[in-house]
Backbone as a chain_set.jsonl record, in Angstrom:
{"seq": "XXXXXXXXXXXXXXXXXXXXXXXXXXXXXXXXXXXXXXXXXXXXXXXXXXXXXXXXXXXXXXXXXXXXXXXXXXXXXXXXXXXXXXXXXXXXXXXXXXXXXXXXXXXXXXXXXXXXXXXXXXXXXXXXXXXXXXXXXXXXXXXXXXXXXXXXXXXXXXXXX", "coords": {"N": [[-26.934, 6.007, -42.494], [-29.664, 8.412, -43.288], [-29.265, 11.287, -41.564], [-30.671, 13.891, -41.232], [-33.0, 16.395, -40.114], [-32.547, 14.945, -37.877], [-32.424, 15.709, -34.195], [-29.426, 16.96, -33.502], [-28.924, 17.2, -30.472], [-27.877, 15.891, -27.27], [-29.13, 13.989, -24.745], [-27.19, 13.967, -21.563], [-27.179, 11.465, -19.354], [-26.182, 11.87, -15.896], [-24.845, 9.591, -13.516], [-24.585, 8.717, -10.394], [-20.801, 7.908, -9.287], [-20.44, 4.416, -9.589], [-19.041, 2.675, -7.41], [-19.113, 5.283, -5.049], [-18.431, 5.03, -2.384], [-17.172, 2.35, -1.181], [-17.97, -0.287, 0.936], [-16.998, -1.209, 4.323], [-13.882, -2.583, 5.308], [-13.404, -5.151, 7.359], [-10.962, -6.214, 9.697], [-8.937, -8.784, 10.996], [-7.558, -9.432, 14.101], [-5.155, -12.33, 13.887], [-4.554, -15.282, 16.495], [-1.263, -15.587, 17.384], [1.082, -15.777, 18.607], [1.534, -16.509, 21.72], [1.671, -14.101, 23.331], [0.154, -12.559, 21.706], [-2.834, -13.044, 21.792], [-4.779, -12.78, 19.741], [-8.067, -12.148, 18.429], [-9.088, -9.291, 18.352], [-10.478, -7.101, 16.806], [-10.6, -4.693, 14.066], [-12.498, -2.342, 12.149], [-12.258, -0.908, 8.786], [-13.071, 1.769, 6.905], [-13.325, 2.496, 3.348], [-12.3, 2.862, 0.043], [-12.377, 2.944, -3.538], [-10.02, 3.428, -4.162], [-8.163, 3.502, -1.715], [-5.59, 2.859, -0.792], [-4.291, -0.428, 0.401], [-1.843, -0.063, 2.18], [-2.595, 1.647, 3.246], [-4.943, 0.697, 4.913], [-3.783, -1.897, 6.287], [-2.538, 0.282, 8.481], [-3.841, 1.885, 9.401], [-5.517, -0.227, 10.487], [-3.49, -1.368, 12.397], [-3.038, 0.636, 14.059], [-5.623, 0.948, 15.309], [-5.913, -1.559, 16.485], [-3.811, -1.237, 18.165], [-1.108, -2.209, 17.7], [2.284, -3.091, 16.24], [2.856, -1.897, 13.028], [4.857, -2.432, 11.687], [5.593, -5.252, 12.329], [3.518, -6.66, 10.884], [1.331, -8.549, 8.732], [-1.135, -8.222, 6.126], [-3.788, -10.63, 5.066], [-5.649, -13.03, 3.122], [-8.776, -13.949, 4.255], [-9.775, -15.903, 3.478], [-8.116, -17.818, 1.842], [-5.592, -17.948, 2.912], [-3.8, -16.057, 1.55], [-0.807, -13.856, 1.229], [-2.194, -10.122, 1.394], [-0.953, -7.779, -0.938], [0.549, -5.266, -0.881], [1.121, -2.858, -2.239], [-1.17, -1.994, -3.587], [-4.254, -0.937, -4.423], [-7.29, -0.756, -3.018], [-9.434, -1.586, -5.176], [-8.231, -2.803, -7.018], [-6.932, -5.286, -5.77], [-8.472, -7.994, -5.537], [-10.518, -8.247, -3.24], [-13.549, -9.18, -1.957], [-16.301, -6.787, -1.439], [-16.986, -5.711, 2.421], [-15.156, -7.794, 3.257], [-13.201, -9.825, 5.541], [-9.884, -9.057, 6.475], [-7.302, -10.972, 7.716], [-5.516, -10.121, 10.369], [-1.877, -10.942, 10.538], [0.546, -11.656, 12.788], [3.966, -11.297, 12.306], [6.935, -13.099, 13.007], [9.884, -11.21, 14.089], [12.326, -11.78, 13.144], [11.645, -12.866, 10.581], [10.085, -10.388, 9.985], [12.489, -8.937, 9.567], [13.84, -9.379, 7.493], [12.633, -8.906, 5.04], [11.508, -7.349, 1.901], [11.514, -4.551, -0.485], [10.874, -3.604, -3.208], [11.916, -0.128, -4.852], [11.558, 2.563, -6.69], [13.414, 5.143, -8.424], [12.856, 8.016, -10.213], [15.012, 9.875, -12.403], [15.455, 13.841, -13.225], [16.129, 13.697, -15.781], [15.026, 11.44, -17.171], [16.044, 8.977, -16.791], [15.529, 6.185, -14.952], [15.898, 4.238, -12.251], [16.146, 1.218, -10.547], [15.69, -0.719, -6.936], [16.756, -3.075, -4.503], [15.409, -3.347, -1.29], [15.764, -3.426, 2.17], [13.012, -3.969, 4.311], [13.063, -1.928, 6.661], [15.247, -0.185, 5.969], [16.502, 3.439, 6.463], [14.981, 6.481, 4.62], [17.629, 8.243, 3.652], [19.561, 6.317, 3.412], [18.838, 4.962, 1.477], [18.482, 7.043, -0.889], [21.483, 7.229, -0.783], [22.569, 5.023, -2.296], [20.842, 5.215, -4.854], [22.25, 7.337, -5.533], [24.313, 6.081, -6.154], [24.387, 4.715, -7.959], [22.663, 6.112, -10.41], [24.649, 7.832, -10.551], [24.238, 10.905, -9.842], [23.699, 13.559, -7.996], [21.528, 13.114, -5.197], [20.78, 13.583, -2.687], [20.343, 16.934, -0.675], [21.297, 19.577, 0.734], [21.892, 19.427, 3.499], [24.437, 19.308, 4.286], [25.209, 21.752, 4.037], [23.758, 23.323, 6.348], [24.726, 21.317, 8.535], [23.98, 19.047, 9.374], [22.847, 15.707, 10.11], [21.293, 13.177, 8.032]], "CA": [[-28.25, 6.471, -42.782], [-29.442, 9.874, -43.208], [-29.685, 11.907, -39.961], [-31.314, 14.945, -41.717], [-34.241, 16.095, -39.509], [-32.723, 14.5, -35.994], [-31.71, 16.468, -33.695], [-27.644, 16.514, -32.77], [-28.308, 17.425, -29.32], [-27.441, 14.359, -27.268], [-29.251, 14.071, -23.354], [-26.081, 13.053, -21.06], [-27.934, 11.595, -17.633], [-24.821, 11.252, -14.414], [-25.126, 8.861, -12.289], [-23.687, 8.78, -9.266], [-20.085, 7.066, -9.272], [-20.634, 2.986, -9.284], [-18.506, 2.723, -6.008], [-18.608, 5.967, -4.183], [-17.818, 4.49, -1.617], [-16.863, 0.789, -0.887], [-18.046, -0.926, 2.39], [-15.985, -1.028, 5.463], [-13.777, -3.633, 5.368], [-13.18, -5.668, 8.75], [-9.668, -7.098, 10.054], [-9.012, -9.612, 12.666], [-6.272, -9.995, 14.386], [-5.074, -13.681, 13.941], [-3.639, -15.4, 17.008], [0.214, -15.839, 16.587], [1.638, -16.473, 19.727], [1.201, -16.133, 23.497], [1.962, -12.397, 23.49], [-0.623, -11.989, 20.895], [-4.373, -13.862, 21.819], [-5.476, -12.363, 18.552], [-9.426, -11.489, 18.71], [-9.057, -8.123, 18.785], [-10.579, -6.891, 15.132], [-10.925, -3.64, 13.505], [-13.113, -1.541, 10.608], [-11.38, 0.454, 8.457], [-13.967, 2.701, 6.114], [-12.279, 2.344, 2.17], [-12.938, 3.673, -1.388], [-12.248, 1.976, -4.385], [-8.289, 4.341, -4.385], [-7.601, 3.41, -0.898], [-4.33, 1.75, -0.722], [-4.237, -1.297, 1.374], [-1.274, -0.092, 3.018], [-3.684, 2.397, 4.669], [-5.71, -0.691, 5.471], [-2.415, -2.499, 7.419], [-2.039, 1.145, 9.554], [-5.536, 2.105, 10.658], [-5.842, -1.547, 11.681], [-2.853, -1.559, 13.366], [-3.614, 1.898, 14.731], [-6.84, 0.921, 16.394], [-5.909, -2.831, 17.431], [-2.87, -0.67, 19.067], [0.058, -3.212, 17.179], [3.366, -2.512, 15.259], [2.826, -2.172, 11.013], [6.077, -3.124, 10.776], [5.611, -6.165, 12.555], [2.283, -7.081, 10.791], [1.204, -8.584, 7.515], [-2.569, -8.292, 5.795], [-3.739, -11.999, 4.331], [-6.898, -13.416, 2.937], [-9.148, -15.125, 5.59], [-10.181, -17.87, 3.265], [-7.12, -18.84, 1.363], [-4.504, -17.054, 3.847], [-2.91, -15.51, 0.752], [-0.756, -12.138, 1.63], [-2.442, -8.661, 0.325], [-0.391, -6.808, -1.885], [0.131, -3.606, 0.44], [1.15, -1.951, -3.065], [-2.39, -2.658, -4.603], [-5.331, -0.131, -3.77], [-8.889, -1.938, -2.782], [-9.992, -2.063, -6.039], [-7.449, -3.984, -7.488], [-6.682, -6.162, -4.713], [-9.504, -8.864, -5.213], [-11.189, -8.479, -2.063], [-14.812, -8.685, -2.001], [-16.718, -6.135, -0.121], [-17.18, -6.368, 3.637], [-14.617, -8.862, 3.35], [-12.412, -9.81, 6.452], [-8.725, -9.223, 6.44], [-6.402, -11.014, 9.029], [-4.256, -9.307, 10.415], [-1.209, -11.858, 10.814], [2.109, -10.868, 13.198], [5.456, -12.264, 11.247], [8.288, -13.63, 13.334], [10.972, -10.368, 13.997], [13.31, -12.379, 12.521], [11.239, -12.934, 9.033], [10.119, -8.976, 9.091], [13.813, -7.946, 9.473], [14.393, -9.982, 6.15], [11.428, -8.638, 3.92], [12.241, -6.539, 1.308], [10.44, -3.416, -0.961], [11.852, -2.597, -4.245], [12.05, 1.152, -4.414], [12.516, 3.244, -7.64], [13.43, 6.384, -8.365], [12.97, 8.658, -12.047], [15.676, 11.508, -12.14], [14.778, 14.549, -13.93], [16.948, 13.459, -16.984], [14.177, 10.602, -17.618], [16.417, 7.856, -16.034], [14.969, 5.315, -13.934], [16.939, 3.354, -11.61], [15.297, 0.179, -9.117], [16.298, -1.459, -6.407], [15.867, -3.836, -3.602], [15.572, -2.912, -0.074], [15.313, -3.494, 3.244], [11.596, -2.854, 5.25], [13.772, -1.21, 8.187], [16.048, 0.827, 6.058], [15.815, 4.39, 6.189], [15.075, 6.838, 3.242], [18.361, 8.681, 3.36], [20.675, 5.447, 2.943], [18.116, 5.013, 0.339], [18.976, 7.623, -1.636], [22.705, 7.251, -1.177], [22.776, 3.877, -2.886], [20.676, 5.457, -5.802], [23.052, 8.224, -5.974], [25.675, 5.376, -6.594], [23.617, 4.082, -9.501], [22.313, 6.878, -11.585], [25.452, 9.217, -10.854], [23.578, 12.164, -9.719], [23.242, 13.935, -6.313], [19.911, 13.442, -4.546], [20.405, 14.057, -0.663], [21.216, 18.272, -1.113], [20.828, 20.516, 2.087], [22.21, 18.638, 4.932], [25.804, 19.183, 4.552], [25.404, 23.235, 4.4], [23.0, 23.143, 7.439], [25.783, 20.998, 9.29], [22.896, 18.026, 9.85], [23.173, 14.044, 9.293], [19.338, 12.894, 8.068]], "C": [[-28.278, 7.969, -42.846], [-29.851, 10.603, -42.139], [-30.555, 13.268, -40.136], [-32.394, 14.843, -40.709], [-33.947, 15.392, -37.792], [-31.601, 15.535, -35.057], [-30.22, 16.374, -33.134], [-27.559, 16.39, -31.426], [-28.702, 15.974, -28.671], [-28.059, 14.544, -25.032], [-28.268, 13.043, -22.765], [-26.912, 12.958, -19.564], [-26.383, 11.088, -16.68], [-25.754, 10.911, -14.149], [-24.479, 8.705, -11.273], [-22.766, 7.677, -9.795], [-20.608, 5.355, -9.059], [-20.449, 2.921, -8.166], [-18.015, 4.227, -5.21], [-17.811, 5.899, -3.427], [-17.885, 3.214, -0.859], [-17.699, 0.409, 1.008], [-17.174, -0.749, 3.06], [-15.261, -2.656, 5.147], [-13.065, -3.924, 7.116], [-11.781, -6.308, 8.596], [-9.625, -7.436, 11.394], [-7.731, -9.672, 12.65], [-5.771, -11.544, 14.63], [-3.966, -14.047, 15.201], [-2.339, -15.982, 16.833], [1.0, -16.591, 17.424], [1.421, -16.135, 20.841], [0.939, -15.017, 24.338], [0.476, -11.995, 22.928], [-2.221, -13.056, 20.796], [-4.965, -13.679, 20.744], [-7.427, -12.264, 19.313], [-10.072, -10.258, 18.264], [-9.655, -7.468, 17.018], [-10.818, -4.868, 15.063], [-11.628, -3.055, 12.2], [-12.834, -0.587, 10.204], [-12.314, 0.549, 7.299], [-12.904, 2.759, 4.918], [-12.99, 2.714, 0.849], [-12.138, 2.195, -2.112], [-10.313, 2.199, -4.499], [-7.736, 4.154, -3.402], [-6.829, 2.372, -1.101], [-4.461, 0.888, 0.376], [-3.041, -1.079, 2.553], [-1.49, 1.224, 4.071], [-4.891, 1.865, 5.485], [-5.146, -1.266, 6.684], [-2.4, -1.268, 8.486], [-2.542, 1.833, 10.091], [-6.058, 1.054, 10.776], [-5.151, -1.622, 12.439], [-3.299, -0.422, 14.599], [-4.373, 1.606, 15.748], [-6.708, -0.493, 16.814], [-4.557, -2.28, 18.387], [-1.266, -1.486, 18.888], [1.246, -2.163, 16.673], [3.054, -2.537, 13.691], [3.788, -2.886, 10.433], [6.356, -4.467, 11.058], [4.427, -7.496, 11.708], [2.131, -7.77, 9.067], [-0.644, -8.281, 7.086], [-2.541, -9.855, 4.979], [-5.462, -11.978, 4.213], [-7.516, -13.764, 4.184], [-8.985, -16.211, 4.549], [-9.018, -18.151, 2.406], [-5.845, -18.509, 1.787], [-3.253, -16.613, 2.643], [-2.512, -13.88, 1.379], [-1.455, -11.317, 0.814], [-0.904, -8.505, -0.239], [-0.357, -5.903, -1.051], [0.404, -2.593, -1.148], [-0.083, -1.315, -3.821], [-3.804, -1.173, -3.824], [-6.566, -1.349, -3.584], [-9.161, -2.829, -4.154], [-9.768, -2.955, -7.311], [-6.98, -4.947, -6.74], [-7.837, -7.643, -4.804], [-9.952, -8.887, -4.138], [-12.448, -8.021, -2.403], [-14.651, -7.539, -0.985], [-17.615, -6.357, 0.958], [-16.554, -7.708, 3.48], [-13.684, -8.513, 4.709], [-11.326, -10.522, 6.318], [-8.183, -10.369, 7.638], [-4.983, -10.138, 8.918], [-3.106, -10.455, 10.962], [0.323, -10.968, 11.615], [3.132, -11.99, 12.455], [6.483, -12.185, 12.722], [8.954, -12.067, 13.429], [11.452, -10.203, 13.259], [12.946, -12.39, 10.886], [10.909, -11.372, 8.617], [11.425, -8.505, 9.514], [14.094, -8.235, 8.247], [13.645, -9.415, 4.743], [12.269, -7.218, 3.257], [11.451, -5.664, 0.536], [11.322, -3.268, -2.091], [11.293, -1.311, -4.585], [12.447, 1.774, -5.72], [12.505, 4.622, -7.651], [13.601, 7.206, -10.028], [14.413, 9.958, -11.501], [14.795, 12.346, -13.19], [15.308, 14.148, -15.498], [15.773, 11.7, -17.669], [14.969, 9.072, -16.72], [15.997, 7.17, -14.932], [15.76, 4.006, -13.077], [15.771, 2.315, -10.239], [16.161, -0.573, -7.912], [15.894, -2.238, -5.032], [15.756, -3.629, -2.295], [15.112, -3.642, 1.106], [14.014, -2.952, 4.0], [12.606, -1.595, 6.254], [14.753, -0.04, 7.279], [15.806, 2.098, 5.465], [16.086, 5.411, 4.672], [16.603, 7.98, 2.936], [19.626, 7.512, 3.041], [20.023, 4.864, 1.381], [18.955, 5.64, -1.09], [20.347, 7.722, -2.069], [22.952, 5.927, -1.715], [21.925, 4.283, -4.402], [21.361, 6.592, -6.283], [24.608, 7.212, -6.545], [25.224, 5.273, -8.144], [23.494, 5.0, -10.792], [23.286, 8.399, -11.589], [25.018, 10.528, -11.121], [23.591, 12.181, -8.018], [22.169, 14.006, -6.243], [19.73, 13.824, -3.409], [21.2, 15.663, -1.099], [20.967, 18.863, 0.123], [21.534, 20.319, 3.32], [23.832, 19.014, 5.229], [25.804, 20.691, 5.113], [24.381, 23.438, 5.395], [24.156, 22.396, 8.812], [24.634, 19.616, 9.977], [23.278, 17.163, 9.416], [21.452, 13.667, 9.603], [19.524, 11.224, 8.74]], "O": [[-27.323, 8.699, -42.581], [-31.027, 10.439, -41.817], [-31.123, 13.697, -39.132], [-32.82, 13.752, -40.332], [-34.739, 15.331, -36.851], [-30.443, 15.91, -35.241], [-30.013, 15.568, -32.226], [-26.63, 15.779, -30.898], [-29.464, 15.139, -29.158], [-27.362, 15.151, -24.219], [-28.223, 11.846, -23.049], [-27.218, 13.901, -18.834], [-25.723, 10.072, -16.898], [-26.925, 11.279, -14.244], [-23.318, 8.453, -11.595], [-23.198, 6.74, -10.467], [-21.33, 5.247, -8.068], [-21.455, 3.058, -7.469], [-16.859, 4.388, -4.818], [-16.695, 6.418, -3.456], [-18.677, 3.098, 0.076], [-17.726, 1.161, 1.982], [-16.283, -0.052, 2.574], [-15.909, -3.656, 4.838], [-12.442, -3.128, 7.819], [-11.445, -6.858, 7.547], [-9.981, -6.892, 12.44], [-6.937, -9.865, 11.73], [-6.07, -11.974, 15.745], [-2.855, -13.517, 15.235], [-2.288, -16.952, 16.076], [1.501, -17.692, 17.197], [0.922, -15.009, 20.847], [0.366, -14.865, 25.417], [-0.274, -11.251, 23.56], [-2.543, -13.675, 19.782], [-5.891, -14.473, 20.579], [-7.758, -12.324, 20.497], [-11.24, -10.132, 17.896], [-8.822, -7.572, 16.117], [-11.135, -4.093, 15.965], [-11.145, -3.445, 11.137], [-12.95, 0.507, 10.755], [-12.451, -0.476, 6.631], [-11.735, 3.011, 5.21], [-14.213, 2.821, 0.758], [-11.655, 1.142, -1.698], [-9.522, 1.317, -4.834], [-6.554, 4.477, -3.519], [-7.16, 1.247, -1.477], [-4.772, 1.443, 1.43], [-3.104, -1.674, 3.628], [-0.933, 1.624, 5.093], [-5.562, 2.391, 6.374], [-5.668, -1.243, 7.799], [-2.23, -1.724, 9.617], [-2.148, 2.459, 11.075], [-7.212, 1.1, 11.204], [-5.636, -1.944, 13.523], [-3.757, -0.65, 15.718], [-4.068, 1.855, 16.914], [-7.539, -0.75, 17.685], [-4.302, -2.971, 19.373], [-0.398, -1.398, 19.756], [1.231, -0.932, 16.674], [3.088, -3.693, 13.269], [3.857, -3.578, 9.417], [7.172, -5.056, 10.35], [4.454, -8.719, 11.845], [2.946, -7.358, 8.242], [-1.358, -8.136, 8.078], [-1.536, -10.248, 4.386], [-6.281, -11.303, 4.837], [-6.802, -13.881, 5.18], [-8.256, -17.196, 4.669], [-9.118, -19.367, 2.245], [-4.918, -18.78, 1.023], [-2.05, -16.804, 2.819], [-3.282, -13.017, 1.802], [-1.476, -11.558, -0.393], [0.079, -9.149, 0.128], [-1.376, -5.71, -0.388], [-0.194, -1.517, -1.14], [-0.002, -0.312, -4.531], [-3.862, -0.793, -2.654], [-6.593, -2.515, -3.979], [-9.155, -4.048, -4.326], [-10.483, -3.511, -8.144], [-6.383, -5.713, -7.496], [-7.811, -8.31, -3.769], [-9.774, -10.044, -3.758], [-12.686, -6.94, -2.942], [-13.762, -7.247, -0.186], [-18.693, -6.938, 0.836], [-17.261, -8.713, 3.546], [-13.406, -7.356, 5.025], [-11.216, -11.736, 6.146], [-8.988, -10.489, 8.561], [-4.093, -9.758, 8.157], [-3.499, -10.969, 12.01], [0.94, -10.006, 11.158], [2.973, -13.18, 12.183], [6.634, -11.13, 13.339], [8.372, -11.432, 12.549], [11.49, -9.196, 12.552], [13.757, -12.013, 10.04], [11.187, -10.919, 7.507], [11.345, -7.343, 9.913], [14.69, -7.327, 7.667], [14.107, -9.528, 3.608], [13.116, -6.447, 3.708], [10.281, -5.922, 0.819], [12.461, -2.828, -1.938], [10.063, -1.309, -4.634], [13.63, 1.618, -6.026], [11.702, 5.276, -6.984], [14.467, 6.867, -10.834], [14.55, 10.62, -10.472], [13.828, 11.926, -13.826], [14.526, 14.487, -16.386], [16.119, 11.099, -18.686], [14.264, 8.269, -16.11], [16.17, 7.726, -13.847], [16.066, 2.93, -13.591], [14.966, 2.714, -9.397], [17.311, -0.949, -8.139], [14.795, -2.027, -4.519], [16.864, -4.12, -2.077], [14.151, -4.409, 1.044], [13.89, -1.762, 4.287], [12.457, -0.375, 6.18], [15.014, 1.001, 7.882], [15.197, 2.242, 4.405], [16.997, 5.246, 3.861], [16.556, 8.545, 1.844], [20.615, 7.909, 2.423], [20.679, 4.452, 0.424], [19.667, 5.096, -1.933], [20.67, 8.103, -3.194], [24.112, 5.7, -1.372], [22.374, 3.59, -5.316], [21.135, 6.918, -7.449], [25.609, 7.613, -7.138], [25.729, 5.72, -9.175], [24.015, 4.785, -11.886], [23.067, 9.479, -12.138], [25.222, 11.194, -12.136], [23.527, 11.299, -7.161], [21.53, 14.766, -6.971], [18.692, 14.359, -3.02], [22.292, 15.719, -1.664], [19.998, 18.279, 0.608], [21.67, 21.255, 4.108], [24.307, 18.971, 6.364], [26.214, 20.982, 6.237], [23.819, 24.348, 4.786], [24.304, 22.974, 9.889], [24.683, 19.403, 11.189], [24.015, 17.237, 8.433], [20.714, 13.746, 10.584], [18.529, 10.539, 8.975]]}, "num_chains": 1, "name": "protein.A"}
C-alpha cells in the first residue's frame, strides 16, 4: 500500500523481562537410608539462566550434605535433572519440588561427565570421565588426544597440580 502521509516513527513500549525472576524452587531431601531420615528440605531462589547444578549445591549447602554424593530428580515421576540444563530448559514448573536423592558410594564412584575441550587451532576433542577425577589428569589425557600442551607452569615453579 502506499504509506505516503504516515508517519515512520514507530512507539517501542519495554516491558519488563517475562521471567525476571523465577520462583524459588524447593528441594527435599528424600529418605535413603538410616544415616539419612531425609525431611530436611531447602529453597534455593533461581532465574530462568540458573544452572541446576547451582540448584544440587545451595541445597546441599544448606541441608549440610555431600554434592558429590547427591543426585536432583523429579518428585512426581522420579526422573534425574540434567545438572547440565539451566532452569529454563529443564522442564520444571515453577515452585516445583526437587528431591534431593543420596546415590549409593559405590554408584557415584561410577558416574561419569563427558568433558570437552576447543584448542585455539579450532580443534575439539571429547571425552568421558570420571565424577571424582581431578582437572589436571584431565587435561593430561586431552593433551594425549589433540597433541598439544595444556598443563604449562607447574614444571618451572617445581609444583605437581
Amino acid at each position: 500500500g502506499d504509506w505516503t502521509g504516515h508517519s515512520t516513527d514507530t512507539l517501542l513500549t519495554l516491558s519488563p523481562p517475562l521471567f525476571p525472576t523465577m520462583p524459588n524452587v524447593q528441594v527435599e531431601l528424600v529418605p535413603s537410608s538410616p544415616s539419612n531420615k531425609g525431611g530436611s528440605k531447602a529453597t534455593i531462589a533461581v532465574t530462568a539462566a540458573t544452572p541446576l547444578v547451582d540448584v544440587l549445591l545451595g541445597a546441599c549447602k544448606q541441608i549440610g550434605v555431600d554434592p558429590a554424593l547427591h543426585v536432583l530428580r523429579h518428585k512426581k515421576n522420579r526422573k534425574e535433572v540434567d545438572l547440565a540444563d539451566t532452569f529454563r530448559f529443564a522442564n520444571i514448573a515453577n515452585n516445583a519440588t526437587l528431591e534431593l536423592f543420596e546415590l549409593d558410594a559405590a554408584v557415584a564412584d561410577k558416574r561419569t561427565v563427558n568433558v570437552s575441550v576447543q584448542c585455539e587451532g579450532g580443534k575439539r576433542s571429547t571425552l568421558q570421565a570420571g565424577c571424582s577425577e581431578n582437572l589436571f589428569s584431565l587435561l593430561a589425557r586431552f593433551e594425549d588426544r589433540v597433541e598439544q600442551r595444556l598443563c604449562t607452569g607447574c614444571e618451572e615453579r617445581g609444583e605437581t597440580p
